[in-house]
PDB file of C-alpha atoms in Angstrom:
ATOM      1  CA  GLY A 544      63.516 107.913 100.486  1.00  0.00           C
ATOM      2  CA  ALA A 545      64.142 111.265  98.889  1.00  0.00           C
ATOM      3  CA  GLY A 546      67.654 112.054  97.914  1.00  0.00           C
ATOM      4  CA  VAL A 547      69.399 115.523  97.777  1.00  0.00           C
ATOM      5  CA  SER A 548      67.162 118.159  96.954  1.00  0.00           C
ATOM      6  CA  GLN A 549      67.962 121.600  95.769  1.00  0.00           C
ATOM      7  CA  SER A 550      66.001 124.753  94.732  1.00  0.00           C
ATOM      8  CA  PRO A 551      65.391 126.408  92.880  1.00  0.00           C
ATOM      9  CA  ARG A 552      66.374 124.367  89.626  1.00  0.00           C
ATOM     10  CA  TYR A 553      66.974 127.545  87.451  1.00  0.00           C
ATOM     11  CA  LYS A 554      67.710 131.166  88.750  1.00  0.00           C
ATOM     12  CA  VAL A 555      68.090 134.182  86.415  1.00  0.00           C
ATOM     13  CA  ALA A 556      69.571 136.919  88.427  1.00  0.00           C
ATOM     14  CA  LYS A 557      70.471 140.546  86.978  1.00  0.00           C
ATOM     15  CA  ARG A 558      73.877 141.628  87.878  1.00  0.00           C
ATOM     16  CA  GLY A 559      74.298 142.987  91.344  1.00  0.00           C
ATOM     17  CA  GLN A 560      71.340 141.006  92.775  1.00  0.00           C
ATOM     18  CA  ASP A 561      71.338 138.812  95.717  1.00  0.00           C
ATOM     19  CA  VAL A 562      70.550 135.057  95.237  1.00  0.00           C
ATOM     20  CA  ALA A 563      69.959 132.353  97.913  1.00  0.00           C
ATOM     21  CA  LEU A 564      70.216 128.720  96.719  1.00  0.00           C
ATOM     22  CA  ARG A 565      68.864 125.833  99.017  1.00  0.00           C
ATOM     23  CA  CYS A 566      70.228 122.398  99.726  1.00  0.00           C
ATOM     24  CA  ASP A 567      68.153 119.810 101.512  1.00  0.00           C
ATOM     25  CA  PRO A 568      70.595 116.877 102.158  1.00  0.00           C
ATOM     26  CA  ILE A 569      69.593 113.376 102.656  1.00  0.00           C
ATOM     27  CA  SER A 570      68.260 112.972 106.322  1.00  0.00           C
ATOM     28  CA  GLY A 571      70.635 112.119 108.945  1.00  0.00           C
ATOM     29  CA  HIS A 572      73.799 112.863 106.655  1.00  0.00           C
ATOM     30  CA  VAL A 573      76.400 114.572 108.705  1.00  0.00           C
ATOM     31  CA  SER A 574      78.471 116.158 105.804  1.00  0.00           C
ATOM     32  CA  LEU A 575      77.306 118.598 103.317  1.00  0.00           C
ATOM     33  CA  PHE A 576      79.273 120.014 100.217  1.00  0.00           C
ATOM     34  CA  TRP A 577      78.961 122.949  97.940  1.00  0.00           C
ATOM     35  CA  TYR A 578      80.507 122.856  94.510  1.00  0.00           C
ATOM     36  CA  GLN A 579      80.321 125.075  91.432  1.00  0.00           C
ATOM     37  CA  GLN A 580      80.370 123.758  88.114  1.00  0.00           C
ATOM     38  CA  ALA A 581      81.110 125.855  85.100  1.00  0.00           C
ATOM     39  CA  LEU A 582      80.013 125.017  81.504  1.00  0.00           C
ATOM     40  CA  GLY A 583      82.117 122.105  80.241  1.00  0.00           C
ATOM     41  CA  GLN A 584      84.140 121.758  83.382  1.00  0.00           C
ATOM     42  CA  GLY A 585      84.391 119.597  86.428  1.00  0.00           C
ATOM     43  CA  PRO A 586      82.912 120.622  90.051  1.00  0.00           C
ATOM     44  CA  GLU A 587      84.994 122.945  91.858  1.00  0.00           C
ATOM     45  CA  PHE A 588      84.691 122.611  95.791  1.00  0.00           C
ATOM     46  CA  LEU A 589      83.236 125.518  97.452  1.00  0.00           C
ATOM     47  CA  THR A 590      82.618 124.763 100.932  1.00  0.00           C
ATOM     48  CA  TYR A 591      82.123 121.942 103.651  1.00  0.00           C
ATOM     49  CA  PHE A 592      79.856 121.314 106.757  1.00  0.00           C
ATOM     50  CA  GLN A 593      80.223 118.710 109.410  1.00  0.00           C
ATOM     51  CA  ASN A 594      76.498 119.035 110.940  1.00  0.00           C
ATOM     52  CA  GLU A 595      76.385 122.847 111.743  1.00  0.00           C
ATOM     53  CA  ALA A 596      80.122 123.491 111.672  1.00  0.00           C
ATOM     54  CA  GLN A 597      81.575 125.015 108.640  1.00  0.00           C
ATOM     55  CA  LEU A 598      84.823 123.075 108.612  1.00  0.00           C
ATOM     56  CA  ASP A 599      86.414 124.363 105.206  1.00  0.00           C
ATOM     57  CA  LYS A 600      85.436 127.420 103.046  1.00  0.00           C
ATOM     58  CA  SER A 601      88.522 127.664 101.116  1.00  0.00           C
ATOM     59  CA  GLY A 602      87.051 127.162  97.832  1.00  0.00           C
ATOM     60  CA  LEU A 603      84.571 130.242  98.140  1.00  0.00           C
ATOM     61  CA  PRO A 604      86.061 132.493  95.360  1.00  0.00           C
ATOM     62  CA  SER A 605      85.259 135.810  97.137  1.00  0.00           C
ATOM     63  CA  ASP A 606      83.622 137.339 100.259  1.00  0.00           C
ATOM     64  CA  ARG A 607      80.439 137.733  98.136  1.00  0.00           C
ATOM     65  CA  PHE A 608      79.782 133.955  98.791  1.00  0.00           C
ATOM     66  CA  PHE A 609      78.363 133.024 101.988  1.00  0.00           C
ATOM     67  CA  ALA A 610      77.405 129.710 103.257  1.00  0.00           C
ATOM     68  CA  GLU A 611      75.209 128.352 106.138  1.00  0.00           C
ATOM     69  CA  ARG A 612      73.834 125.244 107.618  1.00  0.00           C
ATOM     70  CA  PRO A 613      72.487 126.482 110.971  1.00  0.00           C
ATOM     71  CA  GLU A 614      70.629 123.524 112.404  1.00  0.00           C
ATOM     72  CA  GLY A 615      72.787 120.718 110.724  1.00  0.00           C
ATOM     73  CA  SER A 616      70.402 119.791 107.984  1.00  0.00           C
ATOM     74  CA  VAL A 617      69.420 122.520 105.360  1.00  0.00           C
ATOM     75  CA  SER A 618      71.888 124.599 103.969  1.00  0.00           C
ATOM     76  CA  THR A 619      71.989 127.726 101.933  1.00  0.00           C
ATOM     77  CA  LEU A 620      74.423 129.209  99.679  1.00  0.00           C
ATOM     78  CA  LYS A 621      74.128 133.025  99.243  1.00  0.00           C
ATOM     79  CA  ILE A 622      75.804 135.001  96.692  1.00  0.00           C
ATOM     80  CA  GLN A 623      75.597 138.925  97.109  1.00  0.00           C
ATOM     81  CA  ARG A 624      75.930 141.403  94.123  1.00  0.00           C
ATOM     82  CA  THR A 625      76.077 138.718  91.653  1.00  0.00           C
ATOM     83  CA  GLN A 626      78.496 139.075  88.543  1.00  0.00           C
ATOM     84  CA  GLN A 627      78.204 137.363  85.214  1.00  0.00           C
ATOM     85  CA  GLU A 628      81.423 135.255  86.120  1.00  0.00           C
ATOM     86  CA  ASP A 629      79.012 133.671  88.965  1.00  0.00           C
ATOM     87  CA  SER A 630      76.847 131.923  86.098  1.00  0.00           C
ATOM     88  CA  ALA A 631      77.413 128.136  86.598  1.00  0.00           C
ATOM     89  CA  VAL A 632      75.549 125.267  88.074  1.00  0.00           C
ATOM     90  CA  TYR A 633      75.877 124.953  91.800  1.00  0.00           C
ATOM     91  CA  LEU A 634      75.821 121.423  93.254  1.00  0.00           C
ATOM     92  CA  CYS A 635      75.026 120.433  96.729  1.00  0.00           C
ATOM     93  CA  ALA A 636      76.252 116.710  98.040  1.00  0.00           C
ATOM     94  CA  SER A 637      75.913 115.140 101.489  1.00  0.00           C
ATOM     95  CA  SER A 638      77.580 112.015 102.762  1.00  0.00           C
ATOM     96  CA  LEU A 639      76.636 109.952 106.017  1.00  0.00           C
ATOM     97  CA  ALA A 640      80.046 110.360 107.549  1.00  0.00           C
ATOM     98  CA  GLU A 641      82.963 112.457 107.314  1.00  0.00           C
ATOM     99  CA  LEU A 642      85.323 109.431 106.389  1.00  0.00           C
ATOM    100  CA  ALA A 643      87.708 109.059 103.366  1.00  0.00           C
ATOM    101  CA  GLY A 644      86.173 107.300 100.471  1.00  0.00           C
ATOM    102  CA  GLU A 645      82.772 107.927 101.798  1.00  0.00           C
ATOM    103  CA  THR A 646      80.247 108.401  98.910  1.00  0.00           C
ATOM    104  CA  GLN A 647      78.826 111.816  98.280  1.00  0.00           C
ATOM    105  CA  TYR A 648      75.383 111.893  97.007  1.00  0.00           C
ATOM    106  CA  PHE A 649      74.791 114.807  94.705  1.00  0.00           C
ATOM    107  CA  GLY A 650      71.455 116.904  94.070  1.00  0.00           C
ATOM    108  CA  PRO A 651      70.213 118.064  90.395  1.00  0.00           C
ATOM    109  CA  GLY A 652      71.995 121.310  91.074  1.00  0.00           C
ATOM    110  CA  THR A 653      70.650 124.946  90.721  1.00  0.00           C
ATOM    111  CA  ARG A 654      71.621 126.538  87.470  1.00  0.00           C
ATOM    112  CA  LEU A 655      72.340 130.264  87.954  1.00  0.00           C
ATOM    113  CA  LEU A 656      72.547 132.746  85.026  1.00  0.00           C
ATOM    114  CA  VAL A 657      73.680 136.202  85.728  1.00  0.00           C
ATOM    115  CA  LEU A 658      72.832 138.838  83.309  1.00  0.00           C
TER     116      LEU A 658
ATOM    117  CA  GLY I1050      98.783 119.133  95.317  1.00  0.00           C
ATOM    118  CA  ASN I1051      95.814 117.232  94.244  1.00  0.00           C
ATOM    119  CA  SER I1052      94.411 117.000  90.766  1.00  0.00           C
ATOM    120  CA  VAL I1053      92.841 114.662  88.146  1.00  0.00           C
ATOM    121  CA  THR I1054      93.469 114.636  84.437  1.00  0.00           C
ATOM    122  CA  GLN I1055      91.108 113.029  82.085  1.00  0.00           C
ATOM    123  CA  MET I1056      91.249 112.179  78.593  1.00  0.00           C
ATOM    124  CA  GLU I1057      89.767 114.785  76.278  1.00  0.00           C
ATOM    125  CA  GLY I1058      86.488 114.132  74.820  1.00  0.00           C
ATOM    126  CA  PRO I1059      84.196 113.834  73.272  1.00  0.00           C
ATOM    127  CA  VAL I1060      83.995 110.240  72.731  1.00  0.00           C
ATOM    128  CA  THR I1061      81.790 108.444  70.209  1.00  0.00           C
ATOM    129  CA  LEU I1062      81.359 104.837  69.909  1.00  0.00           C
ATOM    130  CA  SER I1063      79.179 102.362  68.252  1.00  0.00           C
ATOM    131  CA  GLU I1064      76.972 100.064  70.306  1.00  0.00           C
ATOM    132  CA  GLU I1065      78.842  97.065  71.607  1.00  0.00           C
ATOM    133  CA  ALA I1066      82.179  98.485  71.186  1.00  0.00           C
ATOM    134  CA  PHE I1067      85.204  98.482  74.007  1.00  0.00           C
ATOM    135  CA  LEU I1068      85.220 101.684  76.073  1.00  0.00           C
ATOM    136  CA  THR I1069      88.478 103.052  77.843  1.00  0.00           C
ATOM    137  CA  ILE I1070      88.524 106.384  79.320  1.00  0.00           C
ATOM    138  CA  ASN I1071      91.796 107.384  80.690  1.00  0.00           C
ATOM    139  CA  CYS I1072      92.289 109.091  84.147  1.00  0.00           C
ATOM    140  CA  THR I1073      95.613 110.023  85.905  1.00  0.00           C
ATOM    141  CA  TYR I1074      95.918 111.676  89.164  1.00  0.00           C
ATOM    142  CA  THR I1075      98.529 113.712  91.395  1.00  0.00           C
ATOM    143  CA  ALA I1076      97.810 113.329  95.293  1.00  0.00           C
ATOM    144  CA  THR I1077      99.664 113.676  98.627  1.00  0.00           C
ATOM    145  CA  GLY I1078      98.640 110.781 100.897  1.00  0.00           C
ATOM    146  CA  TYR I1079      96.274 107.856 100.099  1.00  0.00           C
ATOM    147  CA  PRO I1080      93.467 109.096  98.331  1.00  0.00           C
ATOM    148  CA  SER I1081      90.275 107.280  97.272  1.00  0.00           C
ATOM    149  CA  LEU I1082      89.233 107.273  93.775  1.00  0.00           C
ATOM    150  CA  PHE I1083      85.919 107.538  92.105  1.00  0.00           C
ATOM    151  CA  TRP I1084      84.088 107.700  88.768  1.00  0.00           C
ATOM    152  CA  TYR I1085      80.737 109.479  88.720  1.00  0.00           C
ATOM    153  CA  VAL I1086      78.429 109.814  86.063  1.00  0.00           C
ATOM    154  CA  GLN I1087      76.029 112.472  84.840  1.00  0.00           C
ATOM    155  CA  TYR I1088      73.306 111.202  82.534  1.00  0.00           C
ATOM    156  CA  PRO I1089      71.424 113.821  80.474  1.00  0.00           C
ATOM    157  CA  GLY I1090      69.106 116.178  82.626  1.00  0.00           C
ATOM    158  CA  GLU I1091      70.339 114.260  85.930  1.00  0.00           C
ATOM    159  CA  GLY I1092      72.627 115.146  88.801  1.00  0.00           C
ATOM    160  CA  LEU I1093      75.997 113.451  89.318  1.00  0.00           C
ATOM    161  CA  GLN I1094      75.927 109.516  90.497  1.00  0.00           C
ATOM    162  CA  LEU I1095      78.487 107.480  91.942  1.00  0.00           C
ATOM    163  CA  LEU I1096      79.335 104.874  89.442  1.00  0.00           C
ATOM    164  CA  LEU I1097      82.111 103.201  91.102  1.00  0.00           C
ATOM    165  CA  LYS I1098      84.917 103.543  93.628  1.00  0.00           C
ATOM    166  CA  ALA I1099      88.402 102.224  95.047  1.00  0.00           C
ATOM    167  CA  THR I1100      89.800 102.935  98.323  1.00  0.00           C
ATOM    168  CA  LYS I1101      93.283 101.512  98.198  1.00  0.00           C
ATOM    169  CA  ALA I1102      95.772 100.367  95.867  1.00  0.00           C
ATOM    170  CA  ASP I1103      95.011  97.571  93.583  1.00  0.00           C
ATOM    171  CA  ASP I1104      91.419  97.608  94.365  1.00  0.00           C
ATOM    172  CA  LYS I1105      89.038  97.401  91.529  1.00  0.00           C
ATOM    173  CA  GLY I1106      85.803  99.130  91.467  1.00  0.00           C
ATOM    174  CA  SER I1107      82.853  97.752  89.276  1.00  0.00           C
ATOM    175  CA  ASN I1108      79.212  98.550  88.730  1.00  0.00           C
ATOM    176  CA  LYS I1109      77.222  98.037  85.499  1.00  0.00           C
ATOM    177  CA  GLY I1110      79.627  96.460  83.557  1.00  0.00           C
ATOM    178  CA  PHE I1111      82.037  99.080  84.139  1.00  0.00           C
ATOM    179  CA  GLU I1112      85.610  98.392  85.817  1.00  0.00           C
ATOM    180  CA  ALA I1113      88.410 100.816  87.047  1.00  0.00           C
ATOM    181  CA  THR I1114      91.673  99.557  88.975  1.00  0.00           C
ATOM    182  CA  TYR I1115      93.390 101.624  91.448  1.00  0.00           C
ATOM    183  CA  ARG I1116      96.909 101.628  90.110  1.00  0.00           C
ATOM    184  CA  LYS I1117      99.463 103.437  92.371  1.00  0.00           C
ATOM    185  CA  GLU I1118     102.581 102.712  90.200  1.00  0.00           C
ATOM    186  CA  THR I1119     101.054 104.409  87.287  1.00  0.00           C
ATOM    187  CA  THR I1120      98.621 107.009  89.329  1.00  0.00           C
ATOM    188  CA  SER I1121      95.883 105.881  87.115  1.00  0.00           C
ATOM    189  CA  PHE I1122      92.255 104.814  87.561  1.00  0.00           C
ATOM    190  CA  HIS I1123      90.903 104.105  83.968  1.00  0.00           C
ATOM    191  CA  LEU I1124      87.378 103.379  83.290  1.00  0.00           C
ATOM    192  CA  GLU I1125      86.575 100.421  81.052  1.00  0.00           C
ATOM    193  CA  LYS I1126      83.671  98.619  79.999  1.00  0.00           C
ATOM    194  CA  GLY I1127      83.788  95.639  77.424  1.00  0.00           C
ATOM    195  CA  SER I1128      80.409  96.497  75.407  1.00  0.00           C
ATOM    196  CA  VAL I1129      78.796  99.873  75.673  1.00  0.00           C
ATOM    197  CA  GLN I1130      75.134 100.575  75.054  1.00  0.00           C
ATOM    198  CA  VAL I1131      73.144 103.659  73.993  1.00  0.00           C
ATOM    199  CA  SER I1132      71.947 104.139  77.613  1.00  0.00           C
ATOM    200  CA  ASP I1133      75.616 104.689  78.662  1.00  0.00           C
ATOM    201  CA  SER I1134      75.749 107.925  76.707  1.00  0.00           C
ATOM    202  CA  ALA I1135      76.451 110.415  79.428  1.00  0.00           C
ATOM    203  CA  VAL I1136      79.246 112.669  80.902  1.00  0.00           C
ATOM    204  CA  TYR I1137      82.027 110.759  83.116  1.00  0.00           C
ATOM    205  CA  PHE I1138      83.863 112.314  86.022  1.00  0.00           C
ATOM    206  CA  CYS I1139      86.957 110.859  87.546  1.00  0.00           C
ATOM    207  CA  ALA I1140      87.617 112.255  91.075  1.00  0.00           C
ATOM    208  CA  LEU I1141      89.630 111.845  93.925  1.00  0.00           C
ATOM    209  CA  ASP I1142      89.351 112.760  97.611  1.00  0.00           C
ATOM    210  CA  ARG I1143      92.579 113.428 100.106  1.00  0.00           C
ATOM    211  CA  GLY I1144      92.511 110.189 101.836  1.00  0.00           C
ATOM    212  CA  SER I1145      91.807 111.950 105.218  1.00  0.00           C
ATOM    213  CA  THR I1146      88.680 112.719 107.058  1.00  0.00           C
ATOM    214  CA  LEU I1147      87.828 115.714 105.110  1.00  0.00           C
ATOM    215  CA  GLY I1148      86.124 114.384 102.039  1.00  0.00           C
ATOM    216  CA  ARG I1149      86.063 117.135  99.518  1.00  0.00           C
ATOM    217  CA  LEU I1150      86.513 115.803  95.980  1.00  0.00           C
ATOM    218  CA  TYR I1151      88.621 116.956  93.305  1.00  0.00           C
ATOM    219  CA  PHE I1152      87.288 116.448  89.782  1.00  0.00           C
ATOM    220  CA  GLY I1153      88.548 116.016  86.439  1.00  0.00           C
ATOM    221  CA  ARG I1154      87.033 118.122  83.576  1.00  0.00           C
ATOM    222  CA  GLY I1155      84.768 114.988  82.550  1.00  0.00           C
ATOM    223  CA  THR I1156      84.335 113.116  79.332  1.00  0.00           C
ATOM    224  CA  GLN I1157      81.370 113.108  77.141  1.00  0.00           C
ATOM    225  CA  LEU I1158      80.592 109.696  75.663  1.00  0.00           C
ATOM    226  CA  THR I1159      78.021 109.150  73.038  1.00  0.00           C
ATOM    227  CA  VAL I1160      77.254 105.708  71.769  1.00  0.00           C
ATOM    228  CA  TRP I1161      75.368 105.338  68.638  1.00  0.00           C
ATOM    229  CA  PRO I1162      73.049 102.358  67.799  1.00  0.00           C
TER     230      PRO I1162
END
């Protein structure tokens, strides 16, 4: 009966390094979302998957950000050549269906610090 | 466009006090509205939601009513407890099949015994 899990929980990267953040959604959930939460702010949408299809990536801030969900389950958010402004908490959420009003279940987040 | 405006925090209350956290929104279409809560050291959890105008969401003594005429979804609780100390986020979706959420900035609530 696990919820959404994310790993690692904390990541320190040197500027210019590539990082990969993993999300394990709730089993059977069709929709998967990534959000970025800066300190003291609300989460901001990054990208959305329905099964393995990436239907919306309009929130990705630059082409250094890339997300995939190849088998419609686990998802990875990759950030290439990290910059200090990438420091934030990255949240993953999943929901059972792609319906308005559907509850999104959030993971604990990965806190990324870029030095 | 779509956006959510929450009252600025932090909010500090004594136990058993009445709580209101204001939330207003701008949206196209017919959004669903949500309150999420983030307890210290934990992830975001859904507190309550309402999917159409005049609906009232409620959970754990918290309530919020979807008011289309005032584009508001204010969170209320009659008697807060120390355990309610957390950050509260108001959010909306676009009311279509694409369920991305738009969040407010969050309101920090601290309840003292």
